[in-house]
CSV table of C-alpha atoms in Angstrom, one decimal:
chain,number,residue,atom,x,y,z
J,1,MET,CA,-20.3,-4.8,11.1
J,2,ASN,CA,-16.7,-4.0,11.9
J,3,ILE,CA,-14.9,-1.1,10.2
J,4,LEU,CA,-13.4,-3.4,7.5
J,5,ASP,CA,-16.9,-4.7,6.6
J,6,LYS,CA,-18.2,-1.2,6.3
J,7,ILE,CA,-15.3,-0.1,4.1
J,8,ILE,CA,-15.8,-3.1,1.8
J,9,ALA,CA,-19.6,-2.4,1.5
J,10,THR,CA,-18.9,1.2,0.6
J,11,LYS,CA,-16.1,0.2,-1.8
J,12,LYS,CA,-18.5,-2.0,-3.8
J,13,GLN,CA,-20.8,0.9,-4.2
J,14,GLU,CA,-17.9,3.1,-5.4
J,15,ILE,CA,-16.8,0.5,-7.9
J,16,ALA,CA,-20.3,0.3,-9.4
J,17,ALA,CA,-20.4,4.1,-9.7
J,18,SER,CA,-16.9,4.2,-11.3
J,19,GLN,CA,-17.8,1.5,-13.9
J,20,LYS,CA,-20.7,3.8,-15.0
J,21,LEU,CA,-18.4,6.7,-15.5
J,22,LYS,CA,-15.5,4.9,-17.4
J,23,SER,CA,-15.3,1.7,-19.4
J,24,LEU,CA,-12.4,-0.8,-19.5
J,25,SER,CA,-11.6,0.4,-23.1
J,26,GLU,CA,-11.4,4.0,-21.8
J,27,LEU,CA,-9.0,2.9,-19.0
J,28,LYS,CA,-6.9,1.1,-21.6
J,29,ASP,CA,-6.6,4.4,-23.5
J,30,SER,CA,-5.1,6.2,-20.6
J,31,GLU,CA,-1.6,7.7,-21.2
J,32,PHE,CA,-0.1,5.5,-18.5
J,33,PHE,CA,-1.7,2.2,-19.3
J,34,GLY,CA,1.1,1.2,-21.7
J,35,ARG,CA,4.0,2.4,-19.6
J,36,LYS,CA,6.7,0.0,-18.3
J,37,THR,CA,6.2,-0.2,-14.5
J,38,PHE,CA,8.9,0.2,-11.8
J,39,SER,CA,9.7,-2.7,-9.6
J,40,LEU,CA,9.2,-2.5,-5.8
J,41,LYS,CA,11.0,-5.7,-5.3
J,42,GLN,CA,14.1,-4.3,-6.8
J,43,ASN,CA,13.8,-0.9,-5.2
J,44,LEU,CA,13.5,-2.3,-1.7
J,45,LYS,CA,17.0,-3.8,-2.2
J,46,ASP,CA,18.5,-0.6,-3.7
J,47,LYS,CA,17.3,2.1,-1.4
J,48,SER,CA,16.1,2.8,2.2
J,49,GLY,CA,13.5,0.0,2.2
J,50,ILE,CA,10.9,2.5,3.3
J,51,ILE,CA,7.6,2.8,1.4
J,52,ALA,CA,6.6,6.3,2.3
J,53,GLU,CA,2.9,6.9,2.4
J,54,PHE,CA,0.7,9.9,1.5
J,55,LYS,CA,-2.4,9.7,3.6
J,56,ARG,CA,-4.9,12.5,4.5
J,57,LYS,CA,-7.0,10.7,7.1
J,58,SER,CA,-7.9,7.3,8.5
J,59,PRO,CA,-11.0,5.7,10.3
J,60,SER,CA,-9.0,5.4,13.5
J,61,LYS,CA,-7.2,8.8,13.6
J,62,GLY,CA,-9.6,11.1,11.7
J,63,ILE,CA,-7.8,13.9,9.8
J,64,ILE,CA,-4.1,13.4,9.8
J,65,ASN,CA,-3.0,16.1,7.3
J,66,ALA,CA,-5.4,18.1,5.2
J,67,HIS,CA,-3.0,20.8,4.0
J,68,SER,CA,0.1,19.2,2.4
J,69,GLU,CA,0.3,19.1,-1.4
J,70,ILE,CA,0.8,15.6,-2.6
J,71,LYS,CA,3.2,16.5,-5.4
J,72,ASP,CA,5.5,18.3,-2.9
J,73,VAL,CA,5.4,15.4,-0.5
J,74,VAL,CA,6.1,12.6,-2.9
J,75,ARG,CA,9.0,14.4,-4.5
J,76,SER,CA,10.6,15.0,-1.1
J,77,TYR,CA,10.1,11.3,-0.3
J,78,GLU,CA,11.9,10.3,-3.4
J,79,ASN,CA,14.7,12.9,-3.1
J,80,ASN,CA,15.4,11.6,0.4
J,81,GLY,CA,15.7,8.0,-0.4
J,82,ALA,CA,12.2,6.4,-0.3
J,83,SER,CA,12.1,3.0,-2.0
J,84,ALA,CA,8.5,3.6,-3.1
J,85,ILE,CA,5.5,5.8,-2.5
J,86,SER,CA,2.2,4.5,-1.1
J,87,ILE,CA,-0.9,6.5,-2.0
J,88,LEU,CA,-4.3,5.9,-0.5
J,89,THR,CA,-7.0,6.1,-3.2
J,90,ASP,CA,-10.0,5.3,-1.0
J,91,HIS,CA,-12.1,8.4,-0.8
J,92,GLU,CA,-14.8,7.8,1.9
J,93,TYR,CA,-12.5,6.6,4.7
J,94,PHE,CA,-9.0,7.9,3.8
J,95,GLY,CA,-9.7,11.0,1.8
J,96,GLY,CA,-7.9,9.9,-1.4
J,97,SER,CA,-8.7,9.4,-5.1
J,98,SER,CA,-7.4,7.9,-8.2
J,99,ALA,CA,-6.5,11.4,-9.4
J,100,ASP,CA,-3.8,11.5,-6.6
J,101,ILE,CA,-1.7,8.9,-8.3
J,102,PHE,CA,-2.4,10.1,-11.8
J,103,SER,CA,-1.4,13.7,-10.8
J,104,VAL,CA,2.1,12.7,-9.5
J,105,ARG,CA,3.0,9.8,-11.8
J,106,ASN,CA,5.3,12.0,-13.9
J,107,SER,CA,6.8,13.7,-10.8
J,108,VAL,CA,8.7,10.7,-9.4
J,109,GLU,CA,10.7,7.8,-10.9
J,110,ILE,CA,10.1,5.2,-8.1
J,111,PRO,CA,7.3,2.7,-7.7
J,112,ILE,CA,3.9,3.8,-6.6
J,113,LEU,CA,1.7,1.5,-4.6
J,114,ARG,CA,-2.1,1.9,-5.0
J,115,LYS,CA,-3.2,1.3,-1.5
J,116,ASP,CA,-6.9,0.5,-1.5
J,117,PHE,CA,-9.4,-2.3,-0.9
J,118,MET,CA,-9.2,-4.3,-4.1
J,119,VAL,CA,-12.2,-6.5,-4.5
J,120,ASP,CA,-13.1,-6.3,-8.2
J,121,GLU,CA,-11.0,-6.8,-11.3
J,122,PHE,CA,-12.1,-3.3,-12.6
J,123,GLN,CA,-9.9,-1.8,-9.9
J,124,PHE,CA,-6.7,-3.4,-11.3
J,125,TYR,CA,-7.3,-1.8,-14.7
J,126,GLU,CA,-7.9,1.5,-12.9
J,127,ALA,CA,-4.6,1.0,-11.1
J,128,LYS,CA,-2.7,0.5,-14.3
J,129,ALA,CA,-4.5,3.5,-15.9
J,130,MET,CA,-3.7,5.9,-13.1
J,131,GLY,CA,0.0,5.0,-13.2
J,132,ALA,CA,0.4,2.6,-10.3
J,133,ASP,CA,3.2,0.0,-10.2
J,134,VAL,CA,2.1,-2.2,-7.3
J,135,VAL,CA,-1.3,-3.1,-5.9
J,136,LEU,CA,-2.3,-4.2,-2.4
J,137,LEU,CA,-4.3,-7.3,-1.8
J,138,ILE,CA,-5.7,-7.5,1.7
J,139,ALA,CA,-6.2,-11.1,2.8
J,140,ALA,CA,-8.9,-10.1,5.3
J,141,CYS,CA,-11.3,-9.1,2.5
J,142,LEU,CA,-10.4,-11.8,-0.1
J,143,SER,CA,-10.5,-15.5,-0.5
J,144,PRO,CA,-7.3,-17.5,-1.4
J,145,ALA,CA,-8.9,-18.1,-4.8
J,146,GLN,CA,-9.5,-14.4,-5.3
J,147,VAL,CA,-5.9,-13.6,-4.3
J,148,HIS,CA,-4.7,-16.1,-6.9
J,149,GLU,CA,-7.0,-14.7,-9.6
J,150,PHE,CA,-6.1,-11.0,-8.9
J,151,THR,CA,-2.4,-11.8,-8.7
J,152,GLU,CA,-2.6,-13.4,-12.2
J,153,LEU,CA,-4.5,-10.4,-13.5
J,154,SER,CA,-2.0,-7.9,-11.9
J,155,HIS,CA,1.0,-9.7,-13.5
J,156,GLN,CA,-0.8,-9.6,-16.9
J,157,LEU,CA,-1.0,-5.9,-16.5
J,158,GLY,CA,2.6,-5.5,-15.4
J,159,LEU,CA,1.8,-4.8,-11.8
J,160,GLU,CA,3.5,-6.3,-8.8
J,161,VAL,CA,1.4,-7.6,-5.8
J,162,LEU,CA,1.8,-6.9,-2.1
J,163,LEU,CA,-0.3,-9.3,-0.2
J,164,GLU,CA,-1.3,-8.0,3.3
J,165,ILE,CA,-1.9,-10.5,6.1
J,166,HIS,CA,-2.5,-10.1,9.8
J,167,THR,CA,-3.4,-13.6,11.2
J,168,GLU,CA,-1.8,-17.0,10.9
J,169,LYS,CA,-5.0,-18.2,9.2
J,170,GLU,CA,-4.4,-15.7,6.4
J,171,LEU,CA,-1.1,-17.4,5.5
J,172,ARG,CA,-3.2,-19.7,3.4
J,173,HIS,CA,-3.8,-16.8,1.0
J,174,PHE,CA,-0.1,-16.9,0.1
J,175,ASN,CA,0.9,-18.5,-3.2
J,176,PRO,CA,4.4,-18.6,-4.9
J,177,ASN,CA,3.3,-15.9,-7.5
J,178,ILE,CA,3.0,-13.2,-4.8
J,179,ASP,CA,5.7,-10.7,-5.1
J,180,LEU,CA,5.9,-9.4,-1.5
J,181,VAL,CA,4.0,-10.1,1.7
J,182,GLY,CA,3.1,-7.2,4.0
J,183,ILE,CA,2.3,-8.0,7.6
J,184,ASN,CA,0.1,-5.4,9.2
J,185,ASN,CA,1.1,-4.5,12.7
J,186,ARG,CA,-2.3,-3.0,13.2
J,187,ASN,CA,-5.4,-5.3,13.4
J,188,LEU,CA,-7.8,-4.0,10.8
J,189,LYS,CA,-10.8,-5.0,12.9
J,190,ASN,CA,-9.9,-3.3,16.2
J,191,PHE,CA,-6.8,-1.2,15.2
J,192,GLU,CA,-4.6,-2.5,18.0
J,193,VAL,CA,-0.9,-2.6,17.2
J,194,ASP,CA,1.5,-5.5,18.1
J,195,LEU,CA,4.9,-5.6,16.5
J,196,GLN,CA,5.9,-9.0,18.0
J,197,HIS,CA,2.8,-10.6,16.5
J,198,SER,CA,4.0,-9.4,13.1
J,199,VAL,CA,7.5,-10.9,13.7
J,200,ASP,CA,5.9,-14.2,14.7
J,201,LEU,CA,4.0,-14.3,11.4
J,202,LYS,CA,7.0,-13.3,9.3
J,203,ASN,CA,8.8,-16.3,10.7
J,204,LEU,CA,6.2,-18.6,9.2
J,205,LEU,CA,6.8,-17.3,5.7
J,206,PRO,CA,9.1,-19.1,3.2
J,207,GLU,CA,12.6,-17.8,3.6
J,208,ASN,CA,12.9,-16.2,0.2
J,209,VAL,CA,9.8,-14.1,0.4
J,210,LEU,CA,10.3,-10.4,0.6
J,211,SER,CA,8.5,-9.1,3.7
J,212,VAL,CA,7.1,-5.6,4.5
J,213,ALA,CA,6.2,-4.4,7.9
J,214,GLU,CA,3.0,-2.3,7.7
J,215,SER,CA,1.5,0.3,9.9
J,216,GLY,CA,2.1,1.2,13.6
J,217,ILE,CA,5.8,2.1,13.1
J,218,TYR,CA,6.0,5.2,15.3
J,219,SER,CA,9.7,5.6,16.1
J,220,LYS,CA,13.3,4.8,15.2
J,221,GLU,CA,13.1,2.1,17.8
J,222,ASP,CA,10.1,0.4,16.1
J,223,PHE,CA,11.9,0.6,12.8
J,224,THR,CA,15.2,-0.8,14.2
J,225,PHE,CA,13.4,-3.7,16.0
J,226,LEU,CA,11.6,-4.8,12.8
J,227,LYS,CA,14.7,-4.4,10.6
J,228,GLU,CA,16.7,-6.5,13.1
J,229,LYS,CA,14.0,-9.2,12.9
J,230,GLY,CA,14.6,-9.4,9.1
J,231,PHE,CA,11.9,-7.3,7.5
J,232,ASP,CA,12.9,-6.1,4.0
J,233,GLY,CA,10.5,-3.2,3.7
J,234,PHE,CA,8.7,-0.8,5.9
J,235,LEU,CA,5.4,0.9,5.0
J,236,MET,CA,5.2,4.2,7.0
J,237,GLY,CA,2.8,7.0,6.6
J,238,GLU,CA,1.2,8.5,9.7
J,239,TYR,CA,4.6,9.0,11.3
J,240,PHE,CA,5.5,11.5,8.5
J,241,MET,CA,2.0,12.8,7.6
J,242,LYS,CA,1.2,14.0,11.1
J,243,ASN,CA,4.0,16.6,10.7
J,244,GLU,CA,3.6,20.1,9.2
J,245,ASN,CA,6.0,19.1,6.5
J,246,PRO,CA,5.9,15.3,5.9
J,247,GLY,CA,8.9,15.5,3.5
J,248,ASP,CA,11.1,17.1,6.0
J,249,ALA,CA,10.0,14.6,8.7
J,250,PHE,CA,10.9,11.8,6.3
J,251,ALA,CA,14.3,13.3,5.6
J,252,GLU,CA,15.1,13.6,9.3
J,253,PHE,CA,14.0,10.0,10.0
J,254,VAL,CA,16.2,8.6,7.2
J,255,LYS,CA,19.2,10.5,8.6
J,256,SER,CA,18.5,9.0,12.0
J,257,ILE,CA,18.5,5.3,11.0
């Protein structure tokens, strides 16, 4: 099993446990379930284009930042021009939880992306209940039919969808109802980064599709390269989170671009 297979196997166990703790009706009673969501599509056009991520650890890097307070970080991201916030809610491999989004929902007024491995419809109701505005669908762990089904469900719940792809074969997961397409510069199976590969994939998308470069953006030069190649958004986390103060690191980066 590669790391993605391991994550999905663990995720299915987590979902089963979550369903025993909370029912769909209880999720629908959440204080955030009925709120009007913010639009990532709109915010990418209005602000820096950066989706700034809060991430404590990863399978490839281990502990990245175990000390920063999430509320302080996301407020700083917003105050310094982030288009949106991405928050990892996977616990086993990324050190996150659904409580992370819930705890900061009232602290920021920009979209929050629930970044997780979404493989069951229960997770979409969870996302809405915790206060997310956008969900990530990873083509590598879903079929095209599942992407279509989960996109429909997301839209019914008022959530936007960011479809993540990494290979040309995964382009078949795209359908016109997808809100944005993220192209992961890092291969989820071996964690190698290749920016040019992402540009090549982007050029195969329909022209009117909003595209987001994900992962492996480690410098101003990487950002500029991808922006010049036409990407609309940039999902960045590790670059900021590896610093003592991620919010300050984000502010400095925005000033430099």
